CSV table of C-alpha atoms in Angstrom, one decimal:
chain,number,residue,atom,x,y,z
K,1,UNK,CA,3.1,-127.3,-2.7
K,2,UNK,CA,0.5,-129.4,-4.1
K,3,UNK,CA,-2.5,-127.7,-2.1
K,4,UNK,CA,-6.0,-127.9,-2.4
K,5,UNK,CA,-8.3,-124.9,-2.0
K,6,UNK,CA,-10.5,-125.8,1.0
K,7,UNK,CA,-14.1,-126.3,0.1
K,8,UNK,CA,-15.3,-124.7,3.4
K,9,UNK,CA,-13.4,-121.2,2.4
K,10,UNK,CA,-14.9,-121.2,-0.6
K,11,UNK,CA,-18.4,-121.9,0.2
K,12,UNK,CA,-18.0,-119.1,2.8
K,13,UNK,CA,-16.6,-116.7,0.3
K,14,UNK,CA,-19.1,-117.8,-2.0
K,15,UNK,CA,-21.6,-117.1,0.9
K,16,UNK,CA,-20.0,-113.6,2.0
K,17,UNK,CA,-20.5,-112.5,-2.1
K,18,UNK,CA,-24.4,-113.2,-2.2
K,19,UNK,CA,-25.2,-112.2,0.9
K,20,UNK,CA,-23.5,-108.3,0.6
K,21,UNK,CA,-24.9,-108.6,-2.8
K,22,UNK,CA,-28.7,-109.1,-2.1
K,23,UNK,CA,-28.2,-106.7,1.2
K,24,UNK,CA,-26.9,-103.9,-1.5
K,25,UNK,CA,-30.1,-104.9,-3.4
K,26,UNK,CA,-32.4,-104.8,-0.7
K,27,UNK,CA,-31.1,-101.2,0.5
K,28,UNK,CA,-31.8,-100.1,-3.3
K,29,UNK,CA,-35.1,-100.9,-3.1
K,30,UNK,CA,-35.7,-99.8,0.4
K,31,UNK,CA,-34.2,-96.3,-0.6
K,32,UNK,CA,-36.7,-96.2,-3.8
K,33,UNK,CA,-39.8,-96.9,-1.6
K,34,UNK,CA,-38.6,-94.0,0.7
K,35,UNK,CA,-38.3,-91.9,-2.0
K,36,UNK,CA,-41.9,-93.1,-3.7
K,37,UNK,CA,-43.3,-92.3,-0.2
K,38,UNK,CA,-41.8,-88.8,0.4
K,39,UNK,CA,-42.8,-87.9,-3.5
K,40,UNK,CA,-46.3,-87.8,-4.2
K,41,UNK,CA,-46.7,-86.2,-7.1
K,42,UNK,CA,-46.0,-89.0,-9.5
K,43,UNK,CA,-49.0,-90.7,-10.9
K,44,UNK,CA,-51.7,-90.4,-14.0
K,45,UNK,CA,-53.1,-86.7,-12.4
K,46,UNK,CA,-49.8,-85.1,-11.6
K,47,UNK,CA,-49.0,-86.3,-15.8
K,48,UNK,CA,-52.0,-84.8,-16.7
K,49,UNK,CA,-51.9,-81.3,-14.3
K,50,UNK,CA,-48.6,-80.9,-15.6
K,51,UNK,CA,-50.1,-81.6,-19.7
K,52,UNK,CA,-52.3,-78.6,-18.0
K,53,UNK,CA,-49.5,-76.6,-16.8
K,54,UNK,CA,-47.9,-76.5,-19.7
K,55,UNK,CA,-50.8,-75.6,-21.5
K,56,UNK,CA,-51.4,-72.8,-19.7
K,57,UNK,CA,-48.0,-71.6,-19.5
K,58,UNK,CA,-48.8,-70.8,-23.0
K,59,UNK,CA,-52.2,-69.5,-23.3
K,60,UNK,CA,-51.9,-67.0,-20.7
K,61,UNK,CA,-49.2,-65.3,-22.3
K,62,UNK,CA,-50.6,-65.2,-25.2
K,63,UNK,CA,-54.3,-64.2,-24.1
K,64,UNK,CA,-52.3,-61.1,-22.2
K,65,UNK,CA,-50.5,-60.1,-25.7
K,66,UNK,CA,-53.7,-60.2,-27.3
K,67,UNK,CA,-55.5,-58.2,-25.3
K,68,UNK,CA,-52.6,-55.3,-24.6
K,69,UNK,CA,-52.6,-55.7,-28.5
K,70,UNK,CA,-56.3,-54.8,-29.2
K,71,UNK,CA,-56.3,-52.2,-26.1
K,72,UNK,CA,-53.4,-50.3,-28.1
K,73,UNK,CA,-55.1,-50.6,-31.6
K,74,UNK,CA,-58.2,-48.9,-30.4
K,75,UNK,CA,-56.3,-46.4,-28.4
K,76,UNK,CA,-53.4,-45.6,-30.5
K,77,UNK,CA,-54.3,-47.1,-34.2
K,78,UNK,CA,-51.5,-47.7,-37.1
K,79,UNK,CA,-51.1,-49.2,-40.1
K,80,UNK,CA,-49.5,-52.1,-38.1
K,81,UNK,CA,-51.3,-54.8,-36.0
K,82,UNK,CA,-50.4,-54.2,-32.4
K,83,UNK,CA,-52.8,-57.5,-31.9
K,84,UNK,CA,-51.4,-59.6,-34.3
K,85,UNK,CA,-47.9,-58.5,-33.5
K,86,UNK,CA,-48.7,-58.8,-29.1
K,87,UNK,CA,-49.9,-61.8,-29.9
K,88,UNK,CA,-46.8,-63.4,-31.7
K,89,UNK,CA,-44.9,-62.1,-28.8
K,90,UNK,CA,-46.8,-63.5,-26.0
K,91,UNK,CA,-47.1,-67.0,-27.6
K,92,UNK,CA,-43.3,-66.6,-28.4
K,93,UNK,CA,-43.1,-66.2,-24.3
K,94,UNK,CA,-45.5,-69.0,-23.5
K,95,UNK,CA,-43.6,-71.6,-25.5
K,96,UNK,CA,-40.3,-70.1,-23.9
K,97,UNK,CA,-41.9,-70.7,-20.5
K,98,UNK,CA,-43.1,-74.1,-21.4
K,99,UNK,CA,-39.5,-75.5,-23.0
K,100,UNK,CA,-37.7,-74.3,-19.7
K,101,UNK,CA,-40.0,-76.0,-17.3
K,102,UNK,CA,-40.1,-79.0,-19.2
K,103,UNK,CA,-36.3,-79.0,-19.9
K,104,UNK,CA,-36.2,-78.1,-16.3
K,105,UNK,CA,-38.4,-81.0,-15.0
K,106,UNK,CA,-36.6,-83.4,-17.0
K,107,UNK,CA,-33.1,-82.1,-15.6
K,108,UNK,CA,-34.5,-83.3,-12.0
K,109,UNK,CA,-35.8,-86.5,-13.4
K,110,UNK,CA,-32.6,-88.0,-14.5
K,111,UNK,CA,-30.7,-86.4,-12.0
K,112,UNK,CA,-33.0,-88.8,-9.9
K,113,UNK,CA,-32.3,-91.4,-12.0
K,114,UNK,CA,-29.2,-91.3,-11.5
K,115,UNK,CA,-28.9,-91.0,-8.1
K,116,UNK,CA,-30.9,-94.4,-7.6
K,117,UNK,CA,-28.5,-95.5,-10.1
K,118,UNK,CA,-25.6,-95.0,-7.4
């Protein structure tokens, strides 16, 4: 009744622990490097031709309303700015455009995170 727990089970338990634990780690960090490796377009330029991205996403619509806006006040005039009001619109637009890809680019980036979390 009076047994001792055998040394040699224990260190091999012990053993068995650290060595499923440090495998699981080294798979995590295999599976991120595969993932850096298949990915490409992290780094300093893909930041900044995304800052790019979204910049455009918003000055194109807007250019476009401006210019339909002063096409219609030459060609059909009123005491309204079609210009001013084309160009509301289109920036409207381009900041619509830019939140969604943004919201949508950061959906996909903790959905990665996550999934390297697992």
């Amino acid at each position: 009744m009076n047994e001792k727990p055998d040394p040699n089970r224990t260190n091999q338990a012990n053993q068995t622990s650290h060595s499923s634990t440090f495998a699981r780690q080294v798979d995590t960090k295999a599976k991120r490097k595969m993932k850096a490796m298949r990915r490409h377009d992290s780094g300093v330029w893909f930041g900044l031709g995304m800052m790019g991205l979204i910049g455009w996403s918003v000055v194109v619509p807007t250019l476009v309303g401006t210019a339909v806006g002063l096409w219609l006040d030459r060609h059909f005039p009123r005491a309204q700015s079609w210009t001013l009001m084309l160009l509301v619109a289109g920036l409207l637009i381009g900041c619509f455009n830019a939140w969604m890809w943004v919201s949508k680019e950061d959906k996909a980036m903790h959905e990665e995170k996550d999934d390297e979390n697992e």
